[in-house]
Structures are given as structure tokens and as C-alpha cells.
Amino acid sequence: MVKNRTVDWALAEYMAFGSLLKEGIHIRLSGQDVERGTFSHRHHVLHDQNVDKRTCIPMNHLWPNQAPYTVCNSSLSEYGVLGFELGFAMASPNALVLWEAQFGDFHNTAQCIIDQFICPGQAKWVRQNGIVLLLPHGMEGMGPEHSSARPERFLQMCNDDPDVFPKLDDFDVRQLYECNWIVVNCSTPANFFHVLRRQILLPFRKPLIIFTPKSLLRHPEARSSFDDMLPGTHFLRIIPDSGPAAQSPEQVKRVLFCTGKVYYDLTRERKARQMEADVAITRVEQLSPFPFDLLQREAEKYLAAELVWCQEEHKNQGYYDYVKPRLRTTINRAKPVWYAGREPAAAPATGNKKTHLTELQRLLDMAFDLDAFKDLA
């Protein structure tokens, strides 16, 4: 990868951490199996095969006079560990403190820490906190207990008004300052790199919720170039389409807005159907604070197109209920925002692989059927 000047997720994380350590910023990462990484992608602690309990953390030996890197596997109490890390981040505001759930839904047993302290902490006690939650998320046929990080819960607790289009002066920074927390779902390693660095380099502190990938960790298309991480580059709140649709926006019939892993399913299906000029795909990388300004530009670019929110989560879960009213506000309620995704369900995901694939194909068929919403208009 280095020879080809490309990075995957693990290397992007390593480069973000390493660059911050060089700048003197202490990094602390804890959670279940974080030293190796639940998906065997991290390997930040090396173990001597011949000497028991002899370990090495290479990231503590990158630079002279660097800051320390602390990485530690935690006990199985999400409630206790997340509470401790929240306190550590409070006491050390100049350190990047991260807690990673083994799977995203494991934050369930720490819900009281999230609801009572992380979400409303600044509003209750006028104390800022920059803790980062890394929550592996994605519908991949693994069953209901290891699929969803429950993004709908975090988005429901965001304090922005879905019905008010904000003033756009100094917008992106002011939004971050006024929100109660930041919620992102990155689709590229480079954006993951940038959001980690931005988190600690901001002149203020806000909790950061990141829905992190599972299968994308090794997806051949989920790669970024070194050029996307050079000085002068930054975190992209949205990633617009850059293909044939963007070259002739007046010909586009539908814009699919999405976030996270489903983007790669959509691009594969669009290519197979040879619809690159008919359907544009815009990735919303930062969900909250909502990128009203950038999505307004996208909607104005594709004036004749239908607007569709596409997600792999069920309709009563995921991002749809959060995104739809804000996107409608962005376009001054000039047209509908349609939905392409799984039907409502009580469980986050099916436990049957065949059913999972059938649901996935159904949502892709809906996303690219240009007549799907004609009778509903």
C-alpha cells in the first residue's frame, strides 16, 4: 500500500495517531480487544512469542520527544469503562481519548453514561468533553446482535432544529461549537484520518460519535490516496459525486443521498445497470451537525432530479427520520425526499443470510428504479 501511496482504515488510523503523537498530543484508546482490534486489523501491541508478558507498542517509538500512546484492553463492563474514559477525557482535555465498542450495539449497557453525561454534559454542567466513541456498524448478515450501533438513538439526541435553515456565516465551525455532539459515518480512510485529527485540534471540545466499518476495513475499493491526507486537505462533510452525473447534472434523474458502507453497494449496482449518468450518489459523511450548506448546493446542482435517501438500516432505524426533515428544510420543502431501504422492523437485522441478501437486493432495486415513486408523487 505504501508503494502505491494508498491507505486502508487501519493505516489511516495509525497515521492519524502517529502524526498527533509527533505534535505532542497524548492518545488513549481503550475497549474490549482494542490492542489487536476486534477484526484483527489494528495490532498496536506486539507480543514476544518466547518471553511471557513481554510486549512492545511500536507507536511509542516513532519520534524523539513524542507524546505517549496508551492502548489497553478493557474489562467486559462497558458502563464502568466508558464512565472512566469520560472522566479521563474531562481531566485531560488536551489528550485524544477514545473508547471503542467491540461491536456498535455493545454501547447498550453504557446507555446511562451516554444519556446522562456525554449527550447533555455541556448543557448540564457547562463542561466540554472531547471523548470519542468508535462504534462498529453495518448490516452484513451477521444477525441482530452484531449489526447496528443504533445511529437513530444518537441522532435523536442531537440539539439542532430540523425545521430552521441556519445562517451560513462561518457556518461549519459555528455549527460545531453550538452542537451538543458530532456524529459521523466515514466512507473513506482519509476522512477517518481527518476527523480524528480535527477532533483534538479544534479550539473547543465536543464528544465525537463515529460509526466505524467492519467489512470496509478490507474492502478493495475503500482505500484513500496519500494525496487526500497531505497538508491543505481536510475532513469532507459530504463527498459529492464526481462521475458522469456530475459532468452533466441537468441530465440526472435521481440523486441518492447515503452514508457509510451502503455507498459501495450503490456504486456497484449503478455500474452494473449502466446508470452512471442518470443517478448521482452523494455521501453525507457528517450527519450532525447537519451540512445544510453543502446539501443545498447539491440540490441546486441537480434541479430536475428526484431526491432519495438510501440506507441499509430499517426505515424506523438508521438516519432517515433525522435526515428527511433537515433535507426538506434545505430545499425549502420544494419537493419530496423519498426513501429507499429496508422496511420497518423491531430487530436491527435478520439472522438469516439469505433473507439479508434478499433485503439488500430489494433496496437496490428501489434505489435504481426510476419509476418507483411515480405513483406516490
Short mmCIF file of C-alpha atoms in Angstrom, two decimals:
data_model
loop_
_atom_site.label_atom_id
_atom_site.label_comp_id
_atom_site.label_asym_id
_atom_site.label_seq_id
_atom_site.Cartn_x
_atom_site.Cartn_y
_atom_site.Cartn_z
CA MET A 1 0.00 0.00 0.00
CA VAL A 2 2.77 2.45 0.87
CA LYS A 3 4.43 1.74 -2.50
CA ASN A 4 1.14 2.59 -4.21
CA ARG A 5 0.62 5.62 -1.94
CA THR A 6 -2.69 4.24 -0.66
CA VAL A 7 -4.04 3.64 2.83
CA ASP A 8 -6.72 1.41 4.31
CA TRP A 9 -8.61 2.08 7.54
CA ALA A 10 -6.02 0.64 9.88
CA LEU A 11 -3.17 2.58 8.31
CA ALA A 12 -5.22 5.80 8.24
CA GLU A 13 -5.87 5.41 11.97
CA TYR A 14 -2.19 4.69 12.58
CA MET A 15 -1.15 7.78 10.60
CA ALA A 16 -3.64 10.00 12.44
CA PHE A 17 -2.40 8.77 15.80
CA GLY A 18 1.28 8.91 14.80
CA SER A 19 1.05 12.46 13.46
CA LEU A 20 -0.70 13.65 16.63
CA LEU A 21 1.87 11.95 18.85
CA LYS A 22 4.58 13.79 16.96
CA GLU A 23 2.76 17.04 17.73
CA GLY A 24 2.85 16.23 21.45
CA ILE A 25 -0.76 15.06 21.88
CA HIS A 26 -1.28 12.12 24.23
CA ILE A 27 -3.61 9.46 22.80
CA ARG A 28 -5.51 6.96 24.90
CA LEU A 29 -7.51 4.10 23.36
CA SER A 30 -9.42 1.56 25.43
CA GLY A 31 -12.15 -1.03 24.94
CA GLN A 32 -12.57 -4.76 24.52
CA ASP A 33 -9.78 -6.21 22.36
CA VAL A 34 -8.62 -2.83 21.07
CA GLU A 35 -4.93 -3.75 21.16
CA ARG A 36 -5.41 -6.25 18.35
CA GLY A 37 -8.71 -4.84 17.09
CA THR A 38 -11.90 -6.91 17.14
CA PHE A 39 -11.48 -7.57 13.42
CA SER A 40 -7.71 -8.26 13.64
CA HIS A 41 -6.93 -5.05 11.81
CA ARG A 42 -5.04 -2.94 14.34
CA HIS A 43 -2.20 -4.89 16.04
CA HIS A 44 -0.93 -1.93 18.09
CA VAL A 45 0.63 -4.21 20.74
CA LEU A 46 3.19 -6.84 19.74
CA HIS A 47 3.77 -9.86 21.99
CA ASP A 48 7.06 -11.72 22.37
CA GLN A 49 6.41 -15.36 21.47
CA ASN A 50 9.25 -16.58 23.68
CA VAL A 51 9.02 -14.38 26.77
CA ASP A 52 5.72 -14.37 28.65
CA LYS A 53 4.06 -10.95 29.09
CA ARG A 54 6.82 -9.17 27.19
CA THR A 55 5.16 -6.67 24.85
CA CYS A 56 6.04 -3.72 22.64
CA ILE A 57 3.91 -0.81 21.46
CA PRO A 58 5.69 0.39 18.29
CA MET A 59 3.75 3.65 18.23
CA ASN A 60 5.59 4.70 21.40
CA HIS A 61 8.87 4.57 19.46
CA LEU A 62 8.11 6.68 16.39
CA TRP A 63 9.65 10.04 17.21
CA PRO A 64 12.08 11.54 19.73
CA ASN A 65 10.24 13.56 22.38
CA GLN A 66 6.86 12.33 21.20
CA ALA A 67 3.75 12.15 23.39
CA PRO A 68 2.82 8.76 24.91
CA TYR A 69 0.35 6.36 23.33
CA THR A 70 -1.77 4.36 25.77
CA VAL A 71 -3.74 1.41 24.41
CA CYS A 72 -5.37 -1.07 26.75
CA ASN A 73 -7.85 -3.89 26.55
CA SER A 74 -10.66 -3.28 29.00
CA SER A 75 -12.89 -5.46 31.10
CA LEU A 76 -16.33 -6.50 29.87
CA SER A 77 -18.13 -3.67 31.67
CA GLU A 78 -18.97 -1.05 29.05
CA TYR A 79 -20.71 1.02 31.72
CA GLY A 80 -17.68 1.15 34.01
CA VAL A 81 -15.05 1.61 31.29
CA LEU A 82 -16.89 4.32 29.34
CA GLY A 83 -17.55 6.17 32.59
CA PHE A 84 -13.85 6.04 33.43
CA GLU A 85 -12.79 7.22 29.97
CA LEU A 86 -15.28 10.08 30.13
CA GLY A 87 -13.68 11.18 33.39
CA PHE A 88 -10.20 10.80 31.90
CA ALA A 89 -11.18 12.99 28.95
CA MET A 90 -12.64 15.56 31.33
CA ALA A 91 -9.45 15.69 33.38
CA SER A 92 -7.18 15.67 30.29
CA PRO A 93 -8.80 17.93 27.67
CA ASN A 94 -5.59 18.10 25.64
CA ALA A 95 -5.46 14.32 25.18
CA LEU A 96 -7.35 12.41 22.48
CA VAL A 97 -9.34 9.83 24.46
CA LEU A 98 -11.16 7.09 22.54
CA TRP A 99 -13.40 4.25 23.66
CA GLU A 100 -14.18 1.51 21.14
CA ALA A 101 -17.10 -0.86 21.49
CA GLN A 102 -16.34 -4.40 20.36
CA PHE A 103 -19.48 -4.13 18.25
CA GLY A 104 -21.53 -0.94 17.97
CA ASP A 105 -24.54 -2.23 19.87
CA PHE A 106 -22.38 -3.03 22.90
CA HIS A 107 -22.84 0.57 23.98
CA ASN A 108 -26.30 -0.53 25.15
CA THR A 109 -25.00 -1.41 28.59
CA ALA A 110 -23.37 2.00 28.88
CA GLN A 111 -26.50 3.86 27.81
CA CYS A 112 -26.84 5.72 31.10
CA ILE A 113 -23.33 7.20 30.66
CA ILE A 114 -24.29 8.35 27.16
CA ASP A 115 -27.73 9.69 28.08
CA GLN A 116 -26.85 11.33 31.38
CA PHE A 117 -23.30 12.56 30.86
CA ILE A 118 -22.00 12.55 27.27
CA CYS A 119 -25.01 13.90 25.37
CA PRO A 120 -26.09 16.70 27.76
CA GLY A 121 -22.83 17.25 29.65
CA GLN A 122 -22.15 20.78 28.48
CA ALA A 123 -25.79 21.85 28.83
CA LYS A 124 -25.99 20.47 32.37
CA TRP A 125 -22.62 21.43 33.83
CA VAL A 126 -21.03 23.88 31.34
CA ARG A 127 -18.12 21.45 30.93
CA GLN A 128 -16.88 20.50 27.49
CA ASN A 129 -15.61 16.98 26.80
CA GLY A 130 -13.86 15.63 23.72
CA ILE A 131 -14.31 11.88 24.21
CA VAL A 132 -14.54 9.79 21.03
CA LEU A 133 -16.81 6.73 20.70
CA LEU A 134 -15.81 4.26 17.98
CA LEU A 135 -18.85 2.09 17.23
CA PRO A 136 -18.51 -0.66 14.56
CA HIS A 137 -21.67 -0.59 12.48
CA GLY A 138 -23.08 -2.16 9.32
CA MET A 139 -25.70 -4.59 8.01
CA GLU A 140 -23.63 -7.55 6.84
CA GLY A 141 -25.81 -10.56 7.56
CA MET A 142 -24.30 -11.22 10.98
CA GLY A 143 -27.59 -11.19 12.88
CA PRO A 144 -29.38 -8.66 15.08
CA GLU A 145 -26.82 -8.51 17.91
CA HIS A 146 -23.73 -7.52 15.93
CA SER A 147 -25.06 -5.25 13.20
CA SER A 148 -26.35 -1.88 14.37
CA ALA A 149 -24.72 0.75 16.55
CA ARG A 150 -28.20 2.29 16.76
CA PRO A 151 -27.40 5.59 14.99
CA GLU A 152 -31.03 6.66 15.38
CA ARG A 153 -30.53 7.00 19.14
CA PHE A 154 -27.58 9.35 18.80
CA LEU A 155 -29.24 11.41 16.07
CA GLN A 156 -32.46 11.73 18.06
CA MET A 157 -30.48 13.36 20.87
CA CYS A 158 -28.83 16.00 18.64
CA ASN A 159 -29.85 19.51 19.64
CA ASP A 160 -30.23 21.17 16.24
CA ASP A 161 -33.63 22.27 14.87
CA PRO A 162 -34.71 20.29 11.78
CA ASP A 163 -37.15 22.99 10.66
CA VAL A 164 -34.84 26.02 10.70
CA PHE A 165 -32.32 26.73 7.96
CA PRO A 166 -29.35 28.29 9.80
CA LYS A 167 -27.38 31.39 8.93
CA LEU A 168 -24.39 30.41 6.80
CA ASP A 169 -21.75 32.84 8.07
CA ASP A 170 -18.67 30.93 9.33
CA PHE A 171 -21.07 28.03 9.21
CA ASP A 172 -19.07 24.83 9.56
CA VAL A 173 -17.09 25.93 12.65
CA ARG A 174 -20.01 27.72 14.34
CA GLN A 175 -22.16 24.62 13.89
CA LEU A 176 -19.55 22.50 15.65
CA TYR A 177 -19.32 25.00 18.50
CA GLU A 178 -23.07 25.11 19.07
CA CYS A 179 -23.88 21.39 18.80
CA ASN A 180 -24.00 19.01 21.76
CA TRP A 181 -22.01 16.32 19.92
CA ILE A 182 -20.70 15.38 16.48
CA VAL A 183 -21.93 12.28 14.65
CA VAL A 184 -20.09 10.96 11.58
CA ASN A 185 -20.04 7.87 9.39
CA CYS A 186 -16.96 8.00 7.17
CA SER A 187 -16.81 6.13 3.88
CA THR A 188 -13.08 6.65 3.21
CA PRO A 189 -9.93 6.11 5.29
CA ALA A 190 -8.78 9.66 4.52
CA ASN A 191 -11.92 11.16 6.03
CA PHE A 192 -11.46 8.95 9.10
CA PHE A 193 -7.88 10.25 9.37
CA HIS A 194 -9.05 13.86 9.16
CA VAL A 195 -11.95 13.60 11.61
CA LEU A 196 -9.67 12.07 14.27
CA ARG A 197 -7.17 14.88 13.87
CA ARG A 198 -9.85 17.57 13.74
CA GLN A 199 -11.33 16.31 16.99
CA ILE A 200 -8.31 17.25 19.11
CA LEU A 201 -7.10 20.22 17.04
CA LEU A 202 -10.37 22.15 17.41
CA PRO A 203 -10.10 25.05 19.89
CA PHE A 204 -13.00 23.57 21.88
CA ARG A 205 -14.19 20.10 22.89
CA LYS A 206 -17.28 18.17 21.80
CA PRO A 207 -17.99 14.44 22.05
CA LEU A 208 -17.49 12.64 18.74
CA ILE A 209 -19.53 9.58 17.73
CA ILE A 210 -18.02 7.61 14.83
CA PHE A 211 -19.82 4.69 13.24
CA THR A 212 -16.81 2.67 12.16
CA PRO A 213 -16.63 -0.03 9.47
CA LYS A 214 -16.35 -3.80 9.61
CA SER A 215 -16.20 -5.24 6.08
CA LEU A 216 -14.87 -1.91 4.75
CA LEU A 217 -11.69 -2.49 6.75
CA ARG A 218 -10.58 -4.82 3.94
CA HIS A 219 -12.80 -3.68 1.07
CA PRO A 220 -10.59 -3.21 -2.03
CA GLU A 221 -12.43 -0.03 -3.00
CA ALA A 222 -12.33 1.51 0.49
CA ARG A 223 -8.87 2.98 0.03
CA SER A 224 -7.54 6.52 0.02
CA SER A 225 -4.55 8.15 -1.58
CA PHE A 226 -1.77 9.82 0.38
CA ASP A 227 -2.76 12.92 -1.61
CA ASP A 228 -6.03 13.06 0.34
CA MET A 229 -4.08 13.41 3.59
CA LEU A 230 -1.45 15.99 2.69
CA PRO A 231 -1.23 19.50 4.18
CA GLY A 232 -4.09 21.57 2.81
CA THR A 233 -6.56 18.68 2.84
CA HIS A 234 -9.32 18.44 5.43
CA PHE A 235 -12.35 16.48 6.60
CA LEU A 236 -15.14 16.44 4.00
CA ARG A 237 -18.60 16.83 5.50
CA ILE A 238 -20.10 15.47 2.31
CA ILE A 239 -18.48 13.78 -0.70
CA PRO A 240 -20.31 14.73 -3.91
CA ASP A 241 -20.50 12.53 -6.98
CA SER A 242 -17.51 13.08 -9.26
CA GLY A 243 -18.51 10.83 -12.20
CA PRO A 244 -20.57 11.32 -15.36
CA ALA A 245 -23.60 12.51 -13.35
CA ALA A 246 -21.64 15.46 -12.01
CA GLN A 247 -20.43 16.38 -15.51
CA SER A 248 -23.99 16.71 -16.85
CA PRO A 249 -26.16 17.50 -13.81
CA GLU A 250 -29.11 18.63 -15.95
CA GLN A 251 -29.44 15.07 -17.29
CA VAL A 252 -29.57 13.45 -13.84
CA LYS A 253 -32.92 11.89 -12.97
CA ARG A 254 -32.26 10.96 -9.32
CA VAL A 255 -29.85 11.88 -6.54
CA LEU A 256 -29.21 9.21 -3.93
CA PHE A 257 -28.06 10.59 -0.59
CA CYS A 258 -26.46 7.99 1.68
CA THR A 259 -23.86 7.48 4.39
CA GLY A 260 -21.31 4.80 5.19
CA LYS A 261 -20.93 1.32 3.73
CA VAL A 262 -24.06 1.27 1.58
CA TYR A 263 -22.30 3.67 -0.80
CA TYR A 264 -20.17 0.83 -2.13
CA ASP A 265 -23.24 -1.36 -2.71
CA LEU A 266 -24.88 1.52 -4.59
CA THR A 267 -21.91 2.27 -6.83
CA ARG A 268 -21.53 -1.40 -7.73
CA GLU A 269 -25.21 -1.66 -8.62
CA ARG A 270 -25.19 1.60 -10.56
CA LYS A 271 -22.26 0.41 -12.65
CA ALA A 272 -23.91 -2.96 -13.32
CA ARG A 273 -27.05 -1.16 -14.56
CA GLN A 274 -25.02 1.38 -16.58
CA MET A 275 -26.79 4.29 -14.88
CA GLU A 276 -23.78 6.45 -14.00
CA ALA A 277 -25.18 9.38 -16.00
CA ASP A 278 -28.75 9.02 -14.69
CA VAL A 279 -28.17 8.67 -10.94
CA ALA A 280 -25.84 10.76 -8.77
CA ILE A 281 -24.70 9.48 -5.37
CA THR A 282 -23.81 11.96 -2.63
CA ARG A 283 -22.25 10.73 0.60
CA VAL A 284 -23.17 12.51 3.83
CA GLU A 285 -20.11 11.94 5.99
CA GLN A 286 -21.04 14.26 8.87
CA LEU A 287 -24.62 13.69 9.93
CA SER A 288 -24.65 16.04 12.87
CA PRO A 289 -24.23 18.94 12.80
CA PHE A 290 -26.16 18.61 9.54
CA PRO A 291 -24.36 20.04 6.46
CA PHE A 292 -27.25 22.26 5.33
CA ASP A 293 -24.98 24.49 3.23
CA LEU A 294 -23.32 21.74 1.20
CA LEU A 295 -26.50 19.77 0.62
CA GLN A 296 -28.22 22.94 -0.54
CA ARG A 297 -25.56 23.22 -3.25
CA GLU A 298 -26.13 19.59 -4.23
CA ALA A 299 -29.89 20.04 -4.51
CA GLU A 300 -29.44 23.21 -6.56
CA LYS A 301 -26.97 21.44 -8.84
CA TYR A 302 -29.46 18.69 -9.72
CA LEU A 303 -32.64 20.79 -10.00
CA ALA A 304 -34.56 18.33 -12.19
CA ALA A 305 -33.70 15.23 -10.17
CA GLU A 306 -35.67 13.27 -7.59
CA LEU A 307 -34.13 13.29 -4.12
CA VAL A 308 -33.88 9.92 -2.35
CA TRP A 309 -32.37 8.97 0.99
CA CYS A 310 -30.96 5.45 0.77
CA GLN A 311 -29.83 3.43 3.79
CA GLU A 312 -29.21 -0.22 4.60
CA GLU A 313 -30.87 0.07 8.02
CA HIS A 314 -34.60 -0.47 8.56
CA LYS A 315 -36.85 2.52 7.95
CA ASN A 316 -37.62 3.10 11.64
CA GLN A 317 -33.90 2.93 12.43
CA GLY A 318 -30.75 4.43 10.98
CA TYR A 319 -30.71 8.01 9.68
CA TYR A 320 -33.91 8.55 7.71
CA ASP A 321 -36.05 10.18 10.40
CA TYR A 322 -33.21 12.57 11.17
CA VAL A 323 -32.18 13.38 7.61
CA LYS A 324 -35.57 13.75 5.90
CA PRO A 325 -36.89 16.89 7.70
CA ARG A 326 -33.49 18.59 7.50
CA LEU A 327 -33.10 17.84 3.82
CA ARG A 328 -36.64 19.13 3.22
CA THR A 329 -35.75 22.32 5.09
CA THR A 330 -32.63 22.63 2.94
CA ILE A 331 -34.71 22.67 -0.26
CA ASN A 332 -37.42 24.86 1.29
CA ARG A 333 -39.80 21.88 1.06
CA ALA A 334 -39.94 22.26 -2.73
CA LYS A 335 -40.12 18.52 -3.45
CA PRO A 336 -40.39 15.20 -1.59
CA VAL A 337 -37.47 13.29 -0.14
CA TRP A 338 -38.14 9.63 -0.91
CA TYR A 339 -36.87 6.59 0.97
CA ALA A 340 -35.04 3.54 -0.37
CA GLY A 341 -34.09 0.96 2.22
CA ARG A 342 -35.34 -1.85 4.40
CA GLU A 343 -38.88 -1.86 5.74
CA PRO A 344 -39.59 -1.06 9.41
CA ALA A 345 -38.67 -3.83 11.84
CA ALA A 346 -38.41 -4.46 15.57
CA ALA A 347 -34.95 -6.06 15.38
CA PRO A 348 -31.94 -4.27 13.88
CA ALA A 349 -31.22 -7.06 11.39
CA THR A 350 -32.27 -10.50 10.26
CA GLY A 351 -30.38 -13.54 11.47
CA ASN A 352 -30.72 -15.28 8.11
CA LYS A 353 -28.07 -14.64 5.45
CA LYS A 354 -30.41 -15.40 2.54
CA THR A 355 -33.03 -13.00 3.90
CA HIS A 356 -30.32 -10.37 4.39
CA LEU A 357 -29.25 -10.61 0.73
CA THR A 358 -32.87 -10.53 -0.44
CA GLU A 359 -33.47 -7.35 1.57
CA LEU A 360 -30.30 -5.79 0.17
CA GLN A 361 -31.30 -6.52 -3.43
CA ARG A 362 -34.78 -5.13 -2.77
CA LEU A 363 -33.41 -1.81 -1.53
CA LEU A 364 -31.01 -1.61 -4.51
CA ASP A 365 -33.89 -2.28 -6.91
CA MET A 366 -35.87 0.52 -5.30
CA ALA A 367 -32.90 2.90 -5.37
CA PHE A 368 -32.39 2.48 -9.13
CA ASP A 369 -35.98 2.02 -10.29
CA LEU A 370 -36.66 5.45 -11.72
CA ASP A 371 -40.41 4.77 -11.68
CA ALA A 372 -40.53 3.60 -8.07
CA PHE A 373 -42.11 6.78 -6.68
CA LYS A 374 -44.22 7.96 -9.62
CA ASP A 375 -47.50 6.73 -8.15
CA LEU A 376 -46.65 8.32 -4.79
CA ALA A 377 -45.89 11.81 -6.05
#
